[in-house]
Amino acid sequence: MSKGAVLRLSALSLLWGSVFLWIKISGYAFSPVEMVFVRLVLGAAVLLTIGVAKGQKLPRDKKVLGHMAVAAFLGNAVPWLLFAEGERTGSSNIAGIVSGTGPVWTLGAAVLLGSEKRLGAARVWGMVIGLLGVVLVAAPWSDGTHASTGSIVCFVLGAVSFGSSFAYVGRFLAGRGIPVFMLAGGQLAIAAVMTLIAVPFIGLEAVKWRTDSVVALIILGIVCTGFAVLLNTIIITKDGAAAAATVIYLMTVVSVVLGAVFLDEPLGWTVLLGTAAVLAATALLRRKPAPAPAPAADAGPAARVGTAPV
């Protein structure tokens, strides 16, 4: 791997791995729905601006827009709200670890949607080990756990929703020739509208104007949500999808380290072992099953599924 590729992967891992740190700090001043709305607006503005500069246009087909709305709901509005809510009483490193189980839920949803026909033993074990990792970081047997039950529920449901969105995009939006920045930016814009509608009902609170929270939210929206997608696109183009997929391993570790260093979050044996389990599960889930000896006449190539941070 070239020096440039290493630098790009390291930068993206740092950006996406730091998301949970910025969510935690933003939460000191903003309610979850306020935080997510601003983040969505900033991220959409960056991506749509880049798309317009490249001469890209938003799709106008109503069916495509409908699929984008479902993807926005599953992939942005719901999981981002759940992770922000969970970090009110849970640590950022636990949020990052549980988010790393996204490939488990992506693969499960792909099977339900018919995009994946065969799992293989390695992937089945990956799903089992990934779920074991969640149990380890939740540590329900411990009285002094570092995350509340409510926060763990939020993180898991958020990871399920986010993982499912990738399977949905792979099934209904991938391969339609939609420009990448318009697809991502349009999805964020739709999610912003959904969140705005929800603000008066679930999260309108007095904002506590703290400098650290405001700066964290700006970084979260512009850098970690907007420009990180641009960097990810460059990595896929220059270094390949396989290289981009390694970010999921690195960002999980980054989230754990940042939480410990900057927020003094605990690193007990369950957290470390749970992190290892999630990383192992991700590696197993990326293995393709052996080809069937006699493929059926109607069997097509499985849709590629992936993941990305919350």
mmCIF file of C-alpha atoms in Angstrom:
data_model
loop_
_atom_site.group_PDB
_atom_site.id
_atom_site.type_symbol
_atom_site.label_atom_id
_atom_site.label_comp_id
_atom_site.label_asym_id
_atom_site.label_seq_id
_atom_site.Cartn_x
_atom_site.Cartn_y
_atom_site.Cartn_z
ATOM 1 C CA MET A 1 0.000 0.000 0.000
ATOM 2 C CA SER A 2 1.384 3.399 -0.991
ATOM 3 C CA LYS A 3 2.236 6.140 1.502
ATOM 4 C CA GLY A 4 -0.605 8.238 0.129
ATOM 5 C CA ALA A 5 -3.098 5.426 0.669
ATOM 6 C CA VAL A 6 -1.936 4.953 4.259
ATOM 7 C CA LEU A 7 -2.336 8.658 4.953
ATOM 8 C CA ARG A 8 -5.822 8.739 3.429
ATOM 9 C CA LEU A 9 -6.977 5.666 5.373
ATOM 10 C CA SER A 10 -5.501 7.025 8.596
ATOM 11 C CA ALA A 11 -7.227 10.379 8.100
ATOM 12 C CA LEU A 12 -10.614 8.820 7.379
ATOM 13 C CA SER A 13 -10.297 6.430 10.327
ATOM 14 C CA LEU A 14 -9.538 9.385 12.597
ATOM 15 C CA LEU A 15 -12.471 11.403 11.241
ATOM 16 C CA TRP A 16 -15.045 8.629 11.496
ATOM 17 C CA GLY A 17 -13.611 7.216 14.712
ATOM 18 C CA SER A 18 -13.868 10.648 16.355
ATOM 19 C CA VAL A 19 -17.599 11.000 15.543
ATOM 20 C CA PHE A 20 -18.611 9.559 18.906
ATOM 21 C CA LEU A 21 -16.301 11.920 20.795
ATOM 22 C CA TRP A 22 -17.856 14.937 19.038
ATOM 23 C CA ILE A 23 -21.372 13.618 19.689
ATOM 24 C CA LYS A 24 -20.587 13.366 23.396
ATOM 25 C CA ILE A 25 -19.185 16.897 23.576
ATOM 26 C CA SER A 26 -21.996 18.376 21.457
ATOM 27 C CA GLY A 27 -24.482 16.779 23.821
ATOM 28 C CA TYR A 28 -23.311 19.016 26.656
ATOM 29 C CA ALA A 29 -25.193 21.917 25.035
ATOM 30 C CA PHE A 30 -27.633 20.527 22.472
ATOM 31 C CA SER A 31 -30.453 18.019 22.670
ATOM 32 C CA PRO A 32 -30.062 14.958 20.415
ATOM 33 C CA VAL A 33 -32.558 16.173 17.820
ATOM 34 C CA GLU A 34 -31.069 19.688 17.745
ATOM 35 C CA MET A 35 -27.593 18.233 17.333
ATOM 36 C CA VAL A 36 -28.612 15.849 14.568
ATOM 37 C CA PHE A 37 -30.540 18.515 12.647
ATOM 38 C CA VAL A 38 -27.573 20.898 12.571
ATOM 39 C CA ARG A 39 -25.215 18.053 11.674
ATOM 40 C CA LEU A 40 -27.442 16.967 8.792
ATOM 41 C CA VAL A 41 -27.777 20.506 7.427
ATOM 42 C CA LEU A 42 -24.025 21.120 7.547
ATOM 43 C CA GLY A 43 -23.185 17.748 6.008
ATOM 44 C CA ALA A 44 -25.791 18.131 3.251
ATOM 45 C CA ALA A 45 -24.545 21.639 2.440
ATOM 46 C CA VAL A 46 -20.976 20.383 1.967
ATOM 47 C CA LEU A 47 -21.909 17.394 -0.188
ATOM 48 C CA LEU A 48 -24.493 19.155 -2.347
ATOM 49 C CA THR A 49 -22.082 22.044 -2.929
ATOM 50 C CA ILE A 50 -19.401 19.618 -4.089
ATOM 51 C CA GLY A 51 -21.945 17.846 -6.287
ATOM 52 C CA VAL A 52 -23.108 21.084 -7.926
ATOM 53 C CA ALA A 53 -19.478 22.119 -8.501
ATOM 54 C CA LYS A 54 -18.947 18.815 -10.293
ATOM 55 C CA GLY A 55 -22.032 19.370 -12.445
ATOM 56 C CA GLN A 56 -24.056 16.653 -10.737
ATOM 57 C CA LYS A 57 -27.844 16.826 -10.423
ATOM 58 C CA LEU A 58 -30.322 15.424 -7.932
ATOM 59 C CA PRO A 59 -32.543 12.596 -9.206
ATOM 60 C CA ARG A 60 -36.106 13.572 -10.085
ATOM 61 C CA ASP A 61 -37.684 10.142 -10.370
ATOM 62 C CA LYS A 62 -40.303 9.840 -7.632
ATOM 63 C CA LYS A 63 -39.551 6.178 -7.051
ATOM 64 C CA VAL A 64 -35.860 6.902 -6.558
ATOM 65 C CA LEU A 65 -36.652 9.793 -4.222
ATOM 66 C CA GLY A 66 -38.927 7.481 -2.242
ATOM 67 C CA HIS A 67 -36.104 4.980 -1.816
ATOM 68 C CA MET A 68 -33.784 7.819 -0.784
ATOM 69 C CA ALA A 69 -36.316 8.867 1.863
ATOM 70 C CA VAL A 70 -36.379 5.343 3.319
ATOM 71 C CA ALA A 71 -32.567 5.254 3.277
ATOM 72 C CA ALA A 72 -32.456 8.665 4.995
ATOM 73 C CA PHE A 73 -34.841 7.456 7.692
ATOM 74 C CA LEU A 74 -32.978 4.186 8.328
ATOM 75 C CA GLY A 75 -29.444 5.427 7.782
ATOM 76 C CA ASN A 76 -29.425 8.935 9.201
ATOM 77 C CA ALA A 77 -32.467 10.260 11.063
ATOM 78 C CA VAL A 78 -33.133 7.231 13.273
ATOM 79 C CA PRO A 79 -29.619 5.931 14.084
ATOM 80 C CA TRP A 80 -28.046 9.353 14.573
ATOM 81 C CA LEU A 81 -30.813 10.340 16.974
ATOM 82 C CA LEU A 82 -30.489 7.048 18.840
ATOM 83 C CA PHE A 83 -26.713 7.308 19.216
ATOM 84 C CA ALA A 84 -26.958 10.928 20.350
ATOM 85 C CA GLU A 85 -29.626 9.967 22.884
ATOM 86 C CA GLY A 86 -27.611 6.966 24.051
ATOM 87 C CA GLU A 87 -24.496 9.042 24.663
ATOM 88 C CA ARG A 88 -26.398 11.120 27.196
ATOM 89 C CA THR A 89 -25.970 8.295 29.699
ATOM 90 C CA GLY A 90 -23.467 6.058 27.905
ATOM 91 C CA SER A 91 -19.812 6.493 27.006
ATOM 92 C CA SER A 92 -18.553 7.383 23.542
ATOM 93 C CA ASN A 93 -16.237 4.374 23.363
ATOM 94 C CA ILE A 94 -19.132 1.965 23.932
ATOM 95 C CA ALA A 95 -21.079 3.786 21.207
ATOM 96 C CA GLY A 96 -18.146 3.312 18.833
ATOM 97 C CA ILE A 97 -17.802 -0.387 19.625
ATOM 98 C CA VAL A 98 -21.513 -1.138 19.168
ATOM 99 C CA SER A 99 -21.516 0.896 15.947
ATOM 100 C CA GLY A 100 -18.803 -1.466 14.735
ATOM 101 C CA THR A 101 -21.378 -4.276 14.698
ATOM 102 C CA GLY A 102 -23.032 -2.566 11.730
ATOM 103 C CA PRO A 103 -21.860 -5.279 9.280
ATOM 104 C CA VAL A 104 -23.793 -7.876 11.317
ATOM 105 C CA TRP A 105 -27.063 -6.045 10.776
ATOM 106 C CA THR A 106 -26.205 -5.121 7.180
ATOM 107 C CA LEU A 107 -25.710 -8.766 6.291
ATOM 108 C CA GLY A 108 -28.831 -9.844 8.163
ATOM 109 C CA ALA A 109 -30.928 -7.233 6.348
ATOM 110 C CA ALA A 110 -29.373 -8.203 3.002
ATOM 111 C CA VAL A 111 -30.465 -11.790 3.563
ATOM 112 C CA LEU A 112 -34.015 -10.654 4.357
ATOM 113 C CA LEU A 113 -34.086 -8.423 1.261
ATOM 114 C CA GLY A 114 -32.763 -11.218 -0.935
ATOM 115 C CA SER A 115 -29.494 -9.476 -1.835
ATOM 116 C CA GLU A 116 -27.445 -12.215 -0.164
ATOM 117 C CA LYS A 117 -28.356 -15.790 -1.013
ATOM 118 C CA ARG A 118 -25.663 -17.713 0.842
ATOM 119 C CA LEU A 119 -23.881 -16.875 4.090
ATOM 120 C CA GLY A 120 -21.249 -19.526 4.651
ATOM 121 C CA ALA A 121 -19.884 -20.767 7.969
ATOM 122 C CA ALA A 122 -17.437 -17.859 8.448
ATOM 123 C CA ARG A 123 -20.166 -15.254 8.137
ATOM 124 C CA VAL A 124 -22.500 -17.124 10.470
ATOM 125 C CA TRP A 125 -19.739 -17.239 13.060
ATOM 126 C CA GLY A 126 -19.075 -13.550 12.414
ATOM 127 C CA MET A 127 -22.672 -12.693 13.276
ATOM 128 C CA VAL A 128 -22.524 -14.781 16.450
ATOM 129 C CA ILE A 129 -19.213 -13.272 17.581
ATOM 130 C CA GLY A 130 -20.461 -9.752 16.802
ATOM 131 C CA LEU A 131 -23.484 -10.267 19.030
ATOM 132 C CA LEU A 132 -21.211 -11.677 21.729
ATOM 133 C CA GLY A 133 -19.161 -8.479 21.503
ATOM 134 C CA VAL A 134 -22.279 -6.407 22.227
ATOM 135 C CA VAL A 135 -23.011 -8.532 25.300
ATOM 136 C CA LEU A 136 -19.445 -8.064 26.535
ATOM 137 C CA VAL A 137 -19.447 -4.270 26.251
ATOM 138 C CA ALA A 138 -22.920 -4.085 27.808
ATOM 139 C CA ALA A 139 -21.725 -6.268 30.729
ATOM 140 C CA PRO A 140 -25.244 -6.813 32.152
ATOM 141 C CA TRP A 141 -23.775 -8.858 35.032
ATOM 142 C CA SER A 142 -21.774 -5.877 36.316
ATOM 143 C CA ASP A 143 -23.260 -3.401 38.812
ATOM 144 C CA GLY A 144 -20.650 -0.787 37.975
ATOM 145 C CA THR A 145 -21.163 -0.817 34.228
ATOM 146 C CA HIS A 146 -20.033 2.230 32.230
ATOM 147 C CA ALA A 147 -23.223 2.375 30.167
ATOM 148 C CA SER A 148 -26.856 2.403 31.216
ATOM 149 C CA THR A 149 -29.306 -0.168 29.909
ATOM 150 C CA GLY A 150 -31.109 2.586 28.031
ATOM 151 C CA SER A 151 -27.925 3.719 26.292
ATOM 152 C CA ILE A 152 -27.056 0.182 25.201
ATOM 153 C CA VAL A 153 -30.565 -0.275 23.790
ATOM 154 C CA CYS A 154 -30.185 2.994 21.861
ATOM 155 C CA PHE A 155 -26.774 1.981 20.498
ATOM 156 C CA VAL A 156 -27.927 -1.469 19.402
ATOM 157 C CA LEU A 157 -31.120 -0.200 17.767
ATOM 158 C CA GLY A 158 -29.107 2.541 16.085
ATOM 159 C CA ALA A 159 -26.597 0.022 14.728
ATOM 160 C CA VAL A 160 -29.441 -2.205 13.484
ATOM 161 C CA SER A 161 -31.071 0.725 11.686
ATOM 162 C CA PHE A 162 -27.812 1.989 10.204
ATOM 163 C CA GLY A 163 -26.705 -1.468 9.076
ATOM 164 C CA SER A 164 -30.088 -2.139 7.509
ATOM 165 C CA SER A 165 -29.864 1.098 5.538
ATOM 166 C CA PHE A 166 -26.774 -0.113 3.686
ATOM 167 C CA ALA A 167 -28.523 -3.291 2.668
ATOM 168 C CA TYR A 168 -31.488 -1.186 1.533
ATOM 169 C CA VAL A 169 -29.278 1.153 -0.509
ATOM 170 C CA GLY A 170 -27.517 -1.848 -2.043
ATOM 171 C CA ARG A 171 -30.851 -3.386 -2.991
ATOM 172 C CA PHE A 172 -32.767 -0.354 -4.276
ATOM 173 C CA LEU A 173 -30.351 2.509 -5.062
ATOM 174 C CA ALA A 174 -26.957 1.068 -6.003
ATOM 175 C CA GLY A 175 -26.249 0.749 -9.698
ATOM 176 C CA ARG A 176 -28.837 3.333 -10.777
ATOM 177 C CA GLY A 177 -26.230 5.836 -11.891
ATOM 178 C CA ILE A 178 -27.042 8.390 -9.203
ATOM 179 C CA PRO A 179 -24.066 10.752 -8.687
ATOM 180 C CA VAL A 180 -22.456 9.878 -5.380
ATOM 181 C CA PHE A 181 -22.482 13.360 -3.855
ATOM 182 C CA MET A 182 -26.084 13.963 -4.835
ATOM 183 C CA LEU A 183 -27.107 10.592 -3.456
ATOM 184 C CA ALA A 184 -25.347 11.182 -0.124
ATOM 185 C CA GLY A 185 -26.158 14.887 0.074
ATOM 186 C CA GLY A 186 -29.762 14.395 -0.971
ATOM 187 C CA GLN A 187 -30.182 11.655 1.609
ATOM 188 C CA LEU A 188 -28.835 13.949 4.338
ATOM 189 C CA ALA A 189 -31.117 16.790 3.201
ATOM 190 C CA ILE A 190 -34.183 14.529 3.339
ATOM 191 C CA ALA A 191 -33.167 13.323 6.803
ATOM 192 C CA ALA A 192 -32.767 16.962 7.893
ATOM 193 C CA VAL A 193 -36.375 17.675 6.896
ATOM 194 C CA MET A 194 -37.526 14.595 8.829
ATOM 195 C CA THR A 195 -35.585 15.723 11.883
ATOM 196 C CA LEU A 196 -36.879 19.299 11.631
ATOM 197 C CA ILE A 197 -40.445 17.974 11.716
ATOM 198 C CA ALA A 198 -39.594 16.009 14.864
ATOM 199 C CA VAL A 199 -37.877 18.884 16.719
ATOM 200 C CA PRO A 200 -41.004 20.434 18.328
ATOM 201 C CA PHE A 201 -42.193 17.017 19.533
ATOM 202 C CA ILE A 202 -39.104 15.235 20.852
ATOM 203 C CA GLY A 203 -36.245 17.620 21.468
ATOM 204 C CA LEU A 204 -36.837 21.350 21.636
ATOM 205 C CA GLU A 205 -34.734 22.411 24.623
ATOM 206 C CA ALA A 206 -32.941 25.554 25.675
ATOM 207 C CA VAL A 207 -29.476 25.516 24.131
ATOM 208 C CA LYS A 208 -26.565 25.907 26.558
ATOM 209 C CA TRP A 209 -24.065 27.952 24.612
ATOM 210 C CA ARG A 210 -20.747 26.255 25.301
ATOM 211 C CA THR A 211 -17.786 26.921 23.042
ATOM 212 C CA ASP A 212 -16.592 23.311 23.104
ATOM 213 C CA SER A 213 -20.030 21.997 22.135
ATOM 214 C CA VAL A 214 -20.475 24.483 19.293
ATOM 215 C CA VAL A 215 -17.021 23.700 17.882
ATOM 216 C CA ALA A 216 -17.647 19.952 18.257
ATOM 217 C CA LEU A 217 -20.947 20.215 16.362
ATOM 218 C CA ILE A 218 -19.369 22.203 13.524
ATOM 219 C CA ILE A 219 -16.604 19.598 13.201
ATOM 220 C CA LEU A 220 -19.159 16.794 13.386
ATOM 221 C CA GLY A 221 -21.282 18.281 10.587
ATOM 222 C CA ILE A 222 -18.774 19.806 8.176
ATOM 223 C CA VAL A 223 -15.713 17.615 8.617
ATOM 224 C CA CYS A 224 -16.861 14.213 9.905
ATOM 225 C CA THR A 225 -20.126 14.119 7.950
ATOM 226 C CA GLY A 226 -19.391 16.214 4.867
ATOM 227 C CA PHE A 227 -15.732 16.104 3.907
ATOM 228 C CA ALA A 228 -15.273 12.563 5.239
ATOM 229 C CA VAL A 229 -17.607 11.303 2.500
ATOM 230 C CA LEU A 230 -15.437 13.105 -0.055
ATOM 231 C CA LEU A 231 -12.316 11.463 1.383
ATOM 232 C CA ASN A 232 -14.026 8.057 1.378
ATOM 233 C CA THR A 233 -14.924 8.539 -2.302
ATOM 234 C CA ILE A 234 -11.307 9.409 -3.114
ATOM 235 C CA ILE A 235 -10.095 6.286 -1.278
ATOM 236 C CA ILE A 236 -12.525 4.032 -3.158
ATOM 237 C CA THR A 237 -11.489 5.623 -6.468
ATOM 238 C CA LYS A 238 -7.719 5.621 -5.923
ATOM 239 C CA ASP A 239 -7.140 2.716 -3.522
ATOM 240 C CA GLY A 240 -10.111 0.407 -4.101
ATOM 241 C CA ALA A 241 -13.150 -0.673 -2.113
ATOM 242 C CA ALA A 242 -11.142 -3.308 -0.213
ATOM 243 C CA ALA A 243 -8.860 -0.617 1.187
ATOM 244 C CA ALA A 244 -11.841 1.551 2.143
ATOM 245 C CA ALA A 245 -13.406 -1.391 3.974
ATOM 246 C CA THR A 246 -10.473 -1.530 6.398
ATOM 247 C CA VAL A 247 -11.616 1.774 7.901
ATOM 248 C CA ILE A 248 -14.272 -0.062 9.943
ATOM 249 C CA TYR A 249 -11.512 -1.859 11.877
ATOM 250 C CA LEU A 250 -9.477 1.251 12.507
ATOM 251 C CA MET A 251 -12.345 3.588 13.434
ATOM 252 C CA THR A 252 -13.558 1.226 16.156
ATOM 253 C CA VAL A 253 -10.134 1.298 17.792
ATOM 254 C CA VAL A 254 -9.893 5.079 17.338
ATOM 255 C CA SER A 255 -13.233 5.633 19.092
ATOM 256 C CA VAL A 256 -12.081 3.557 22.077
ATOM 257 C CA VAL A 257 -8.728 5.336 22.349
ATOM 258 C CA LEU A 258 -10.199 8.842 22.007
ATOM 259 C CA GLY A 259 -12.830 8.149 24.649
ATOM 260 C CA ALA A 260 -10.176 6.952 27.087
ATOM 261 C CA VAL A 261 -7.718 9.792 26.412
ATOM 262 C CA PHE A 262 -10.007 12.822 26.159
ATOM 263 C CA LEU A 263 -13.067 11.792 28.189
ATOM 264 C CA ASP A 264 -11.396 9.518 30.740
ATOM 265 C CA GLU A 265 -13.760 6.681 29.840
ATOM 266 C CA PRO A 266 -12.943 3.305 31.437
ATOM 267 C CA LEU A 267 -11.215 0.503 29.578
ATOM 268 C CA GLY A 268 -12.191 -2.592 31.547
ATOM 269 C CA TRP A 269 -11.617 -6.151 30.354
ATOM 270 C CA THR A 270 -15.153 -6.392 28.966
ATOM 271 C CA VAL A 271 -14.603 -3.292 26.805
ATOM 272 C CA LEU A 272 -11.293 -4.573 25.443
ATOM 273 C CA LEU A 273 -12.590 -8.101 24.861
ATOM 274 C CA GLY A 274 -15.791 -6.752 23.303
ATOM 275 C CA THR A 275 -13.735 -4.577 20.955
ATOM 276 C CA ALA A 276 -11.677 -7.601 19.901
ATOM 277 C CA ALA A 277 -14.877 -9.602 19.298
ATOM 278 C CA VAL A 278 -16.374 -6.874 17.108
ATOM 279 C CA LEU A 279 -13.166 -6.588 15.067
ATOM 280 C CA ALA A 280 -13.019 -10.360 14.620
ATOM 281 C CA ALA A 281 -16.681 -10.446 13.612
ATOM 282 C CA THR A 282 -16.134 -7.732 11.016
ATOM 283 C CA ALA A 283 -13.234 -9.691 9.518
ATOM 284 C CA LEU A 284 -15.331 -12.870 9.287
ATOM 285 C CA LEU A 285 -18.325 -11.056 7.798
ATOM 286 C CA ARG A 286 -16.195 -9.748 4.947
ATOM 287 C CA ARG A 287 -15.345 -13.273 3.797
ATOM 288 C CA LYS A 288 -17.255 -14.382 0.733
ATOM 289 C CA PRO A 289 -18.807 -17.869 0.936
ATOM 290 C CA ALA A 290 -17.508 -20.566 -1.370
ATOM 291 C CA PRO A 291 -19.395 -20.648 -4.696
ATOM 292 C CA ALA A 292 -22.228 -23.124 -4.950
ATOM 293 C CA PRO A 293 -21.357 -26.231 -6.992
ATOM 294 C CA ALA A 294 -24.389 -25.830 -9.241
ATOM 295 C CA PRO A 295 -25.821 -22.304 -9.284
ATOM 296 C CA ALA A 296 -29.548 -22.019 -9.831
ATOM 297 C CA ALA A 297 -30.793 -20.492 -13.054
ATOM 298 C CA ASP A 298 -32.242 -17.456 -11.291
ATOM 299 C CA ALA A 299 -29.295 -16.823 -8.965
ATOM 300 C CA GLY A 300 -27.664 -13.468 -9.590
ATOM 301 C CA PRO A 301 -24.593 -11.887 -8.077
ATOM 302 C CA ALA A 302 -25.070 -10.848 -4.467
ATOM 303 C CA ALA A 303 -25.197 -7.150 -3.828
ATOM 304 C CA ARG A 304 -22.106 -5.848 -2.126
ATOM 305 C CA VAL A 305 -22.870 -4.655 1.371
ATOM 306 C CA GLY A 306 -20.777 -2.424 3.533
ATOM 307 C CA THR A 307 -20.880 -0.172 6.500
ATOM 308 C CA ALA A 308 -19.907 3.240 7.702
ATOM 309 C CA PRO A 309 -19.900 4.999 11.015
ATOM 310 C CA VAL A 310 -22.791 6.746 12.628
#
